[in-house]
Amino acid sequence: MSTPALHETISDSFDIAWVRHQFPSLQLQISGHSAAFLDGPAGTQVPRQVMDAVQKYFLEANANTYGAFLTSRRTNQIIADARAAMADFFHCAADEVVFGQNMTTITLALSRAIGRELHPGDEILLTTLDHDANFSPWAALAEKGVVIRKVDIRESDCTLDLDDLKSKLNAKTKLVAVGYASNIVGTINPVAEITRLAHAAGAMIFIDAVHYAPHGPIDVKALDCDFLVCSPYKFFGPHMGTLYGKKHLLEKFKPYKVRPATDTVPECWETGTQVQELIAGIRADVEYLAELGRRCDPSAQDRRSALLAAYRSTVAYERALVTKLIAGLLAIPGLRFFGITDPQRFHERCSTVSFRLAKGTPLDAATSLGDRGIFTWDGNFYALNLTERLGVEPQGGVLRVGLVHYNTSSEVDRLLAALREFAAG
Ligand SMILES: Cc1ncc(COP(=O)(O)O)c(C=O)c1O
């Protein structure tokens, strides 16, 4: 177990005051309490830079694309700049970045397009750990005779059972759809290894990085994944989704689209008029993270290096917070914890934790915490396969606490004190 002194050292090197200053909504007060936003896994707060970019779009650039006049040209440029920003975020080319309403909508569109090319008897490998948005869109292809297989978890620590995965991969597997990190238990899956296994079997891989994106750097080039999705509203940006796809695959598969819309990649995947003001916000979101990175490491020059520097700092900061949180939770009598608890293995998890208390339902606990200005989530968070597998679905699921880099050690203290009181009451 890490010592309190270690927590202090790590926390001291991170300019949390500057970070929190960037997020105006963190100032919210509820009945004399400061709000503690521990609800990040369902959507994070947004820095001022993102709000300003959205407002600036409406003031200076509000038009549809490809018109022969100023605001339309500005809109084209804003979309191009946001694509370049997300290309740095993913580590890919700008024409491999697709914008969409959210991850679920993007995945439904992609699964339908890929499904056009599949045949009865082809197989798709899914997991018990995933959010349903990385399950049902693929499972629906069973209608075409595609065989759906599901990788189990190891219940003791809520990690993916890789032996089970290997046993279910075969020459008929066309696609493996796997999460980068679990939005309930925080497990980080070995996606590089899973990508290698999928490719060795001749299958494509689709990675749901929605939950991972606020917690760690994404490098699609190093992973060599075929597709990867994440949603900016989970990493300090606006309510949208984004897709990375290898260019030759974005060209190979044909999206359902209307006739006048372009056939050019990546725009052909972006159905109808985009939420351009929010796309402006996505660029500002990436710039915020890069600015954080340059503050953490002034030697980081280009935007990609700055993003990596930001994540080096936030990973260490969040690790210290979650170490303290889990130690505190495990000391609460009767608490049932789901996921990795061994600090030596915390590189295999992010700072999202789920548990049940001996007393009351997760909703009771979330309501009690909410009344004290501590925002947490109860339920299954659409990771239905997992709550069913763990047997907690009929009892209201779990209570989930998510820490991101704007949360503080004192918020963890407040949460633990409130939980101890609730558990004892
Ligand atoms: C791991 C994970 N995947 C997918 C989704 C769905 O994302 P979206 O809301 O962008 O459709 C979520 C949302 O909670 C999630 O946590």
mmCIF file with all atom_site columns, C-alpha atoms in Angstrom, residues 119-280:
data_model
loop_
_atom_site.group_PDB
_atom_site.id
_atom_site.type_symbol
_atom_site.label_atom_id
_atom_site.label_alt_id
_atom_site.label_comp_id
_atom_site.label_asym_id
_atom_site.label_entity_id
_atom_site.label_seq_id
_atom_site.pdbx_PDB_ins_code
_atom_site.Cartn_x
_atom_site.Cartn_y
_atom_site.Cartn_z
_atom_site.occupancy
_atom_site.B_iso_or_equiv
_atom_site.pdbx_formal_charge
_atom_site.auth_seq_id
_atom_site.auth_comp_id
_atom_site.auth_asym_id
_atom_site.auth_atom_id
_atom_site.pdbx_PDB_model_num
ATOM 1   C CA . HIS A 1 119 ? -21.939 -13.739 -43.942 1.00 0.00 ? 119 HIS A CA 1
ATOM 2   C CA . PRO A 1 120 ? -23.827 -16.349 -41.925 1.00 0.00 ? 120 PRO A CA 1
ATOM 3   C CA . GLY A 1 121 ? -21.335 -18.309 -39.835 1.00 0.00 ? 121 GLY A CA 1
ATOM 4   C CA . ASP A 1 122 ? -18.891 -15.403 -39.492 1.00 0.00 ? 122 ASP A CA 1
ATOM 5   C CA . GLU A 1 123 ? -18.106 -14.751 -35.846 1.00 0.00 ? 123 GLU A CA 1
ATOM 6   C CA . ILE A 1 124 ? -17.798 -11.646 -33.654 1.00 0.00 ? 124 ILE A CA 1
ATOM 7   C CA . LEU A 1 125 ? -16.170 -11.719 -30.236 1.00 0.00 ? 125 LEU A CA 1
ATOM 8   C CA . LEU A 1 126 ? -17.634 -9.455  -27.526 1.00 0.00 ? 126 LEU A CA 1
ATOM 9   C CA . THR A 1 127 ? -17.046 -9.249  -23.768 1.00 0.00 ? 127 THR A CA 1
ATOM 10  C CA . THR A 1 128 ? -18.914 -9.394  -20.481 1.00 0.00 ? 128 THR A CA 1
ATOM 11  C CA . LEU A 1 129 ? -16.988 -6.361  -19.244 1.00 0.00 ? 129 LEU A CA 1
ATOM 12  C CA . ASP A 1 130 ? -18.160 -3.931  -21.899 1.00 0.00 ? 130 ASP A CA 1
ATOM 13  C CA . HIS A 1 131 ? -20.711 -1.151  -21.938 1.00 0.00 ? 131 HIS A CA 1
ATOM 14  C CA . ASP A 1 132 ? -23.758 -2.218  -23.929 1.00 0.00 ? 132 ASP A CA 1
ATOM 15  C CA . ALA A 1 133 ? -22.869 0.296   -26.648 1.00 0.00 ? 133 ALA A CA 1
ATOM 16  C CA . ASN A 1 134 ? -19.998 -2.039  -27.502 1.00 0.00 ? 134 ASN A CA 1
ATOM 17  C CA . PHE A 1 135 ? -22.210 -5.082  -27.274 1.00 0.00 ? 135 PHE A CA 1
ATOM 18  C CA . SER A 1 136 ? -25.718 -4.661  -28.688 1.00 0.00 ? 136 SER A CA 1
ATOM 19  C CA . PRO A 1 137 ? -24.719 -2.928  -31.968 1.00 0.00 ? 137 PRO A CA 1
ATOM 20  C CA . TRP A 1 138 ? -22.569 -5.975  -32.805 1.00 0.00 ? 138 TRP A CA 1
ATOM 21  C CA . ALA A 1 139 ? -24.883 -8.568  -31.253 1.00 0.00 ? 139 ALA A CA 1
ATOM 22  C CA . ALA A 1 140 ? -27.668 -7.267  -33.548 1.00 0.00 ? 140 ALA A CA 1
ATOM 23  C CA . LEU A 1 141 ? -25.751 -8.789  -36.479 1.00 0.00 ? 141 LEU A CA 1
ATOM 24  C CA . ALA A 1 142 ? -26.950 -12.189 -35.252 1.00 0.00 ? 142 ALA A CA 1
ATOM 25  C CA . GLU A 1 143 ? -30.012 -11.305 -37.360 1.00 0.00 ? 143 GLU A CA 1
ATOM 26  C CA . LYS A 1 144 ? -27.797 -11.933 -40.396 1.00 0.00 ? 144 LYS A CA 1
ATOM 27  C CA . GLY A 1 145 ? -26.613 -15.291 -39.084 1.00 0.00 ? 145 GLY A CA 1
ATOM 28  C CA . VAL A 1 146 ? -23.405 -13.896 -37.574 1.00 0.00 ? 146 VAL A CA 1
ATOM 29  C CA . VAL A 1 147 ? -22.354 -15.947 -34.532 1.00 0.00 ? 147 VAL A CA 1
ATOM 30  C CA . ILE A 1 148 ? -21.815 -13.848 -31.389 1.00 0.00 ? 148 ILE A CA 1
ATOM 31  C CA . ARG A 1 149 ? -19.369 -15.119 -28.781 1.00 0.00 ? 149 ARG A CA 1
ATOM 32  C CA . LYS A 1 150 ? -18.822 -13.536 -25.377 1.00 0.00 ? 150 LYS A CA 1
ATOM 33  C CA . VAL A 1 151 ? -15.562 -13.453 -23.410 1.00 0.00 ? 151 VAL A CA 1
ATOM 34  C CA . ASP A 1 152 ? -16.057 -13.979 -19.682 1.00 0.00 ? 152 ASP A CA 1
ATOM 35  C CA . ILE A 1 153 ? -14.401 -12.191 -16.751 1.00 0.00 ? 153 ILE A CA 1
ATOM 36  C CA . ARG A 1 154 ? -12.456 -13.450 -13.763 1.00 0.00 ? 154 ARG A CA 1
ATOM 37  C CA . GLU A 1 155 ? -14.951 -12.599 -11.065 1.00 0.00 ? 155 GLU A CA 1
ATOM 38  C CA . SER A 1 156 ? -12.373 -12.228 -8.280  1.00 0.00 ? 156 SER A CA 1
ATOM 39  C CA . ASP A 1 157 ? -10.869 -9.053  -9.771  1.00 0.00 ? 157 ASP A CA 1
ATOM 40  C CA . CYS A 1 158 ? -13.220 -8.197  -12.666 1.00 0.00 ? 158 CYS A CA 1
ATOM 41  C CA . THR A 1 159 ? -10.541 -8.565  -15.328 1.00 0.00 ? 159 THR A CA 1
ATOM 42  C CA . LEU A 1 160 ? -11.075 -10.119 -18.743 1.00 0.00 ? 160 LEU A CA 1
ATOM 43  C CA . ASP A 1 161 ? -10.369 -13.847 -18.943 1.00 0.00 ? 161 ASP A CA 1
ATOM 44  C CA . LEU A 1 162 ? -7.771  -13.878 -21.707 1.00 0.00 ? 162 LEU A CA 1
ATOM 45  C CA . ASP A 1 163 ? -7.703  -17.680 -21.827 1.00 0.00 ? 163 ASP A CA 1
ATOM 46  C CA . ASP A 1 164 ? -11.409 -17.603 -22.574 1.00 0.00 ? 164 ASP A CA 1
ATOM 47  C CA . LEU A 1 165 ? -10.760 -14.957 -25.233 1.00 0.00 ? 165 LEU A CA 1
ATOM 48  C CA . LYS A 1 166 ? -8.057  -17.061 -26.867 1.00 0.00 ? 166 LYS A CA 1
ATOM 49  C CA . SER A 1 167 ? -10.250 -20.168 -26.823 1.00 0.00 ? 167 SER A CA 1
ATOM 50  C CA . LYS A 1 168 ? -13.048 -18.302 -28.621 1.00 0.00 ? 168 LYS A CA 1
ATOM 51  C CA . LEU A 1 169 ? -10.896 -16.651 -31.301 1.00 0.00 ? 169 LEU A CA 1
ATOM 52  C CA . ASN A 1 170 ? -10.672 -18.672 -34.489 1.00 0.00 ? 170 ASN A CA 1
ATOM 53  C CA . ALA A 1 171 ? -10.416 -18.399 -38.265 1.00 0.00 ? 171 ALA A CA 1
ATOM 54  C CA . LYS A 1 172 ? -14.118 -17.497 -38.489 1.00 0.00 ? 172 LYS A CA 1
ATOM 55  C CA . THR A 1 173 ? -13.738 -14.500 -36.149 1.00 0.00 ? 173 THR A CA 1
ATOM 56  C CA . LYS A 1 174 ? -14.134 -11.339 -38.220 1.00 0.00 ? 174 LYS A CA 1
ATOM 57  C CA . LEU A 1 175 ? -14.131 -8.757  -35.449 1.00 0.00 ? 175 LEU A CA 1
ATOM 58  C CA . VAL A 1 176 ? -13.203 -8.436  -31.786 1.00 0.00 ? 176 VAL A CA 1
ATOM 59  C CA . ALA A 1 177 ? -14.976 -5.577  -29.984 1.00 0.00 ? 177 ALA A CA 1
ATOM 60  C CA . VAL A 1 178 ? -13.417 -4.792  -26.624 1.00 0.00 ? 178 VAL A CA 1
ATOM 61  C CA . GLY A 1 179 ? -13.333 -1.921  -24.151 1.00 0.00 ? 179 GLY A CA 1
ATOM 62  C CA . TYR A 1 180 ? -10.076 -0.153  -23.257 1.00 0.00 ? 180 TYR A CA 1
ATOM 63  C CA . ALA A 1 181 ? -11.296 0.373   -19.680 1.00 0.00 ? 181 ALA A CA 1
ATOM 64  C CA . SER A 1 182 ? -14.420 -0.707  -17.817 1.00 0.00 ? 182 SER A CA 1
ATOM 65  C CA . ASN A 1 183 ? -16.842 2.102   -16.970 1.00 0.00 ? 183 ASN A CA 1
ATOM 66  C CA . ILE A 1 184 ? -17.899 0.276   -13.795 1.00 0.00 ? 184 ILE A CA 1
ATOM 67  C CA . VAL A 1 185 ? -14.904 -1.393  -12.210 1.00 0.00 ? 185 VAL A CA 1
ATOM 68  C CA . GLY A 1 186 ? -12.107 0.589   -13.850 1.00 0.00 ? 186 GLY A CA 1
ATOM 69  C CA . THR A 1 187 ? -10.214 -2.429  -15.236 1.00 0.00 ? 187 THR A CA 1
ATOM 70  C CA . ILE A 1 188 ? -7.836  -1.438  -18.037 1.00 0.00 ? 188 ILE A CA 1
ATOM 71  C CA . ASN A 1 189 ? -7.775  -4.235  -20.592 1.00 0.00 ? 189 ASN A CA 1
ATOM 72  C CA . PRO A 1 190 ? -4.529  -5.285  -22.302 1.00 0.00 ? 190 PRO A CA 1
ATOM 73  C CA . VAL A 1 191 ? -5.779  -3.947  -25.620 1.00 0.00 ? 191 VAL A CA 1
ATOM 74  C CA . ALA A 1 192 ? -2.374  -4.081  -27.359 1.00 0.00 ? 192 ALA A CA 1
ATOM 75  C CA . GLU A 1 193 ? -2.155  -7.795  -26.635 1.00 0.00 ? 193 GLU A CA 1
ATOM 76  C CA . ILE A 1 194 ? -5.792  -8.356  -27.624 1.00 0.00 ? 194 ILE A CA 1
ATOM 77  C CA . THR A 1 195 ? -5.163  -6.476  -30.877 1.00 0.00 ? 195 THR A CA 1
ATOM 78  C CA . ARG A 1 196 ? -2.210  -8.767  -31.642 1.00 0.00 ? 196 ARG A CA 1
ATOM 79  C CA . LEU A 1 197 ? -4.314  -11.840 -30.896 1.00 0.00 ? 197 LEU A CA 1
ATOM 80  C CA . ALA A 1 198 ? -7.199  -10.591 -33.061 1.00 0.00 ? 198 ALA A CA 1
ATOM 81  C CA . HIS A 1 199 ? -4.925  -9.770  -35.983 1.00 0.00 ? 199 HIS A CA 1
ATOM 82  C CA . ALA A 1 200 ? -3.119  -13.101 -35.691 1.00 0.00 ? 200 ALA A CA 1
ATOM 83  C CA . ALA A 1 201 ? -6.512  -14.780 -36.089 1.00 0.00 ? 201 ALA A CA 1
ATOM 84  C CA . GLY A 1 202 ? -7.271  -12.599 -39.123 1.00 0.00 ? 202 GLY A CA 1
ATOM 85  C CA . ALA A 1 203 ? -9.921  -10.508 -37.288 1.00 0.00 ? 203 ALA A CA 1
ATOM 86  C CA . MET A 1 204 ? -10.340 -6.738  -37.056 1.00 0.00 ? 204 MET A CA 1
ATOM 87  C CA . ILE A 1 205 ? -10.420 -5.027  -33.669 1.00 0.00 ? 205 ILE A CA 1
ATOM 88  C CA . PHE A 1 206 ? -12.765 -2.289  -32.495 1.00 0.00 ? 206 PHE A CA 1
ATOM 89  C CA . ILE A 1 207 ? -11.797 -0.629  -29.210 1.00 0.00 ? 207 ILE A CA 1
ATOM 90  C CA . ASP A 1 208 ? -14.235 1.320   -27.044 1.00 0.00 ? 208 ASP A CA 1
ATOM 91  C CA . ALA A 1 209 ? -11.968 3.877   -25.380 1.00 0.00 ? 209 ALA A CA 1
ATOM 92  C CA . VAL A 1 210 ? -14.819 5.989   -24.001 1.00 0.00 ? 210 VAL A CA 1
ATOM 93  C CA . HIS A 1 211 ? -13.972 5.233   -20.406 1.00 0.00 ? 211 HIS A CA 1
ATOM 94  C CA . TYR A 1 212 ? -10.217 5.160   -20.866 1.00 0.00 ? 212 TYR A CA 1
ATOM 95  C CA . ALA A 1 213 ? -9.862  8.524   -22.633 1.00 0.00 ? 213 ALA A CA 1
ATOM 96  C CA . PRO A 1 214 ? -9.987  10.763  -19.512 1.00 0.00 ? 214 PRO A CA 1
ATOM 97  C CA . HIS A 1 215 ? -7.496  8.507   -17.729 1.00 0.00 ? 215 HIS A CA 1
ATOM 98  C CA . GLY A 1 216 ? -4.736  7.637   -20.158 1.00 0.00 ? 216 GLY A CA 1
ATOM 99  C CA . PRO A 1 217 ? -3.103  8.501   -23.481 1.00 0.00 ? 217 PRO A CA 1
ATOM 100 C CA . ILE A 1 218 ? -4.360  6.787   -26.616 1.00 0.00 ? 218 ILE A CA 1
ATOM 101 C CA . ASP A 1 219 ? -1.949  5.764   -29.372 1.00 0.00 ? 219 ASP A CA 1
ATOM 102 C CA . VAL A 1 220 ? -3.765  4.039   -32.197 1.00 0.00 ? 220 VAL A CA 1
ATOM 103 C CA . LYS A 1 221 ? -0.539  3.793   -34.187 1.00 0.00 ? 221 LYS A CA 1
ATOM 104 C CA . ALA A 1 222 ? 1.244   1.880   -31.427 1.00 0.00 ? 222 ALA A CA 1
ATOM 105 C CA . LEU A 1 223 ? -1.821  -0.278  -30.785 1.00 0.00 ? 223 LEU A CA 1
ATOM 106 C CA . ASP A 1 224 ? -2.315  -0.905  -34.507 1.00 0.00 ? 224 ASP A CA 1
ATOM 107 C CA . CYS A 1 225 ? -6.065  -1.145  -33.821 1.00 0.00 ? 225 CYS A CA 1
ATOM 108 C CA . ASP A 1 226 ? -8.505  -0.944  -36.725 1.00 0.00 ? 226 ASP A CA 1
ATOM 109 C CA . PHE A 1 227 ? -11.148 1.215   -35.069 1.00 0.00 ? 227 PHE A CA 1
ATOM 110 C CA . LEU A 1 228 ? -11.280 3.079   -31.768 1.00 0.00 ? 228 LEU A CA 1
ATOM 111 C CA . VAL A 1 229 ? -14.052 5.275   -30.388 1.00 0.00 ? 229 VAL A CA 1
ATOM 112 C CA . CYS A 1 230 ? -14.282 7.780   -27.573 1.00 0.00 ? 230 CYS A CA 1
ATOM 113 C CA . SER A 1 231 ? -16.603 10.568  -26.518 1.00 0.00 ? 231 SER A CA 1
ATOM 114 C CA . PRO A 1 232 ? -15.213 14.048  -25.767 1.00 0.00 ? 232 PRO A CA 1
ATOM 115 C CA . TYR A 1 233 ? -17.846 14.681  -23.099 1.00 0.00 ? 233 TYR A CA 1
ATOM 116 C CA . LYS A 1 234 ? -16.102 12.045  -20.978 1.00 0.00 ? 234 LYS A CA 1
ATOM 117 C CA . PHE A 1 235 ? -12.781 13.854  -21.270 1.00 0.00 ? 235 PHE A CA 1
ATOM 118 C CA . PHE A 1 236 ? -13.661 17.472  -20.518 1.00 0.00 ? 236 PHE A CA 1
ATOM 119 C CA . GLY A 1 237 ? -15.228 18.316  -23.875 1.00 0.00 ? 237 GLY A CA 1
ATOM 120 C CA . PRO A 1 238 ? -18.696 18.686  -25.380 1.00 0.00 ? 238 PRO A CA 1
ATOM 121 C CA . HIS A 1 239 ? -21.365 16.018  -25.822 1.00 0.00 ? 239 HIS A CA 1
ATOM 122 C CA . MET A 1 240 ? -20.145 14.275  -28.962 1.00 0.00 ? 240 MET A CA 1
ATOM 123 C CA . GLY A 1 241 ? -18.473 11.068  -30.103 1.00 0.00 ? 241 GLY A CA 1
ATOM 124 C CA . THR A 1 242 ? -15.381 10.511  -32.229 1.00 0.00 ? 242 THR A CA 1
ATOM 125 C CA . LEU A 1 243 ? -14.109 7.554   -34.197 1.00 0.00 ? 243 LEU A CA 1
ATOM 126 C CA . TYR A 1 244 ? -10.640 6.650   -35.372 1.00 0.00 ? 244 TYR A CA 1
ATOM 127 C CA . GLY A 1 245 ? -10.591 4.238   -38.309 1.00 0.00 ? 245 GLY A CA 1
ATOM 128 C CA . LYS A 1 246 ? -7.709  3.040   -40.432 1.00 0.00 ? 246 LYS A CA 1
ATOM 129 C CA . LYS A 1 247 ? -8.151  4.924   -43.671 1.00 0.00 ? 247 LYS A CA 1
ATOM 130 C CA . HIS A 1 248 ? -8.299  1.874   -45.907 1.00 0.00 ? 248 HIS A CA 1
ATOM 131 C CA . LEU A 1 249 ? -11.046 0.429   -43.696 1.00 0.00 ? 249 LEU A CA 1
ATOM 132 C CA . LEU A 1 250 ? -13.038 3.679   -43.668 1.00 0.00 ? 250 LEU A CA 1
ATOM 133 C CA . GLU A 1 251 ? -12.817 3.458   -47.469 1.00 0.00 ? 251 GLU A CA 1
ATOM 134 C CA . LYS A 1 252 ? -13.572 -0.246  -47.672 1.00 0.00 ? 252 LYS A CA 1
ATOM 135 C CA . PHE A 1 253 ? -16.787 -0.274  -45.631 1.00 0.00 ? 253 PHE A CA 1
ATOM 136 C CA . LYS A 1 254 ? -19.725 1.715   -46.982 1.00 0.00 ? 254 LYS A CA 1
ATOM 137 C CA . PRO A 1 255 ? -21.808 3.763   -44.546 1.00 0.00 ? 255 PRO A CA 1
ATOM 138 C CA . TYR A 1 256 ? -25.548 4.140   -45.074 1.00 0.00 ? 256 TYR A CA 1
ATOM 139 C CA . LYS A 1 257 ? -25.894 7.683   -46.405 1.00 0.00 ? 257 LYS A CA 1
ATOM 140 C CA . VAL A 1 258 ? -27.980 10.000  -48.558 1.00 0.00 ? 258 VAL A CA 1
ATOM 141 C CA . ARG A 1 259 ? -27.092 10.368  -52.255 1.00 0.00 ? 259 ARG A CA 1
ATOM 142 C CA . PRO A 1 260 ? -25.945 14.007  -52.434 1.00 0.00 ? 260 PRO A CA 1
ATOM 143 C CA . ALA A 1 261 ? -23.605 13.541  -49.439 1.00 0.00 ? 261 ALA A CA 1
ATOM 144 C CA . THR A 1 262 ? -19.952 13.073  -50.256 1.00 0.00 ? 262 THR A CA 1
ATOM 145 C CA . ASP A 1 263 ? -18.354 9.665   -50.703 1.00 0.00 ? 263 ASP A CA 1
ATOM 146 C CA . THR A 1 264 ? -15.054 11.075  -49.461 1.00 0.00 ? 264 THR A CA 1
ATOM 147 C CA . VAL A 1 265 ? -13.505 9.684   -46.270 1.00 0.00 ? 265 VAL A CA 1
ATOM 148 C CA . PRO A 1 266 ? -13.920 10.664  -43.464 1.00 0.00 ? 266 PRO A CA 1
ATOM 149 C CA . GLU A 1 267 ? -16.891 13.004  -44.182 1.00 0.00 ? 267 GLU A CA 1
ATOM 150 C CA . CYS A 1 268 ? -18.981 10.216  -45.721 1.00 0.00 ? 268 CYS A CA 1
ATOM 151 C CA . TRP A 1 269 ? -19.278 8.711   -42.226 1.00 0.00 ? 269 TRP A CA 1
ATOM 152 C CA . GLU A 1 270 ? -20.658 11.973  -40.772 1.00 0.00 ? 270 GLU A CA 1
ATOM 153 C CA . THR A 1 271 ? -24.386 11.787  -41.430 1.00 0.00 ? 271 THR A CA 1
ATOM 154 C CA . GLY A 1 272 ? -26.217 15.089  -42.003 1.00 0.00 ? 272 GLY A CA 1
ATOM 155 C CA . THR A 1 273 ? -25.208 18.445  -40.580 1.00 0.00 ? 273 THR A CA 1
ATOM 156 C CA . GLN A 1 274 ? -22.726 18.126  -37.750 1.00 0.00 ? 274 GLN A CA 1
ATOM 157 C CA . VAL A 1 275 ? -22.974 19.914  -34.381 1.00 0.00 ? 275 VAL A CA 1
ATOM 158 C CA . GLN A 1 276 ? -20.348 22.352  -35.533 1.00 0.00 ? 276 GLN A CA 1
ATOM 159 C CA . GLU A 1 277 ? -20.323 24.504  -32.406 1.00 0.00 ? 277 GLU A CA 1
ATOM 160 C CA . LEU A 1 278 ? -19.445 21.414  -30.388 1.00 0.00 ? 278 LEU A CA 1
ATOM 161 C CA . ILE A 1 279 ? -16.782 20.366  -32.873 1.00 0.00 ? 279 ILE A CA 1
ATOM 162 C CA . ALA A 1 280 ? -15.236 23.790  -32.156 1.00 0.00 ? 280 ALA A CA 1
#
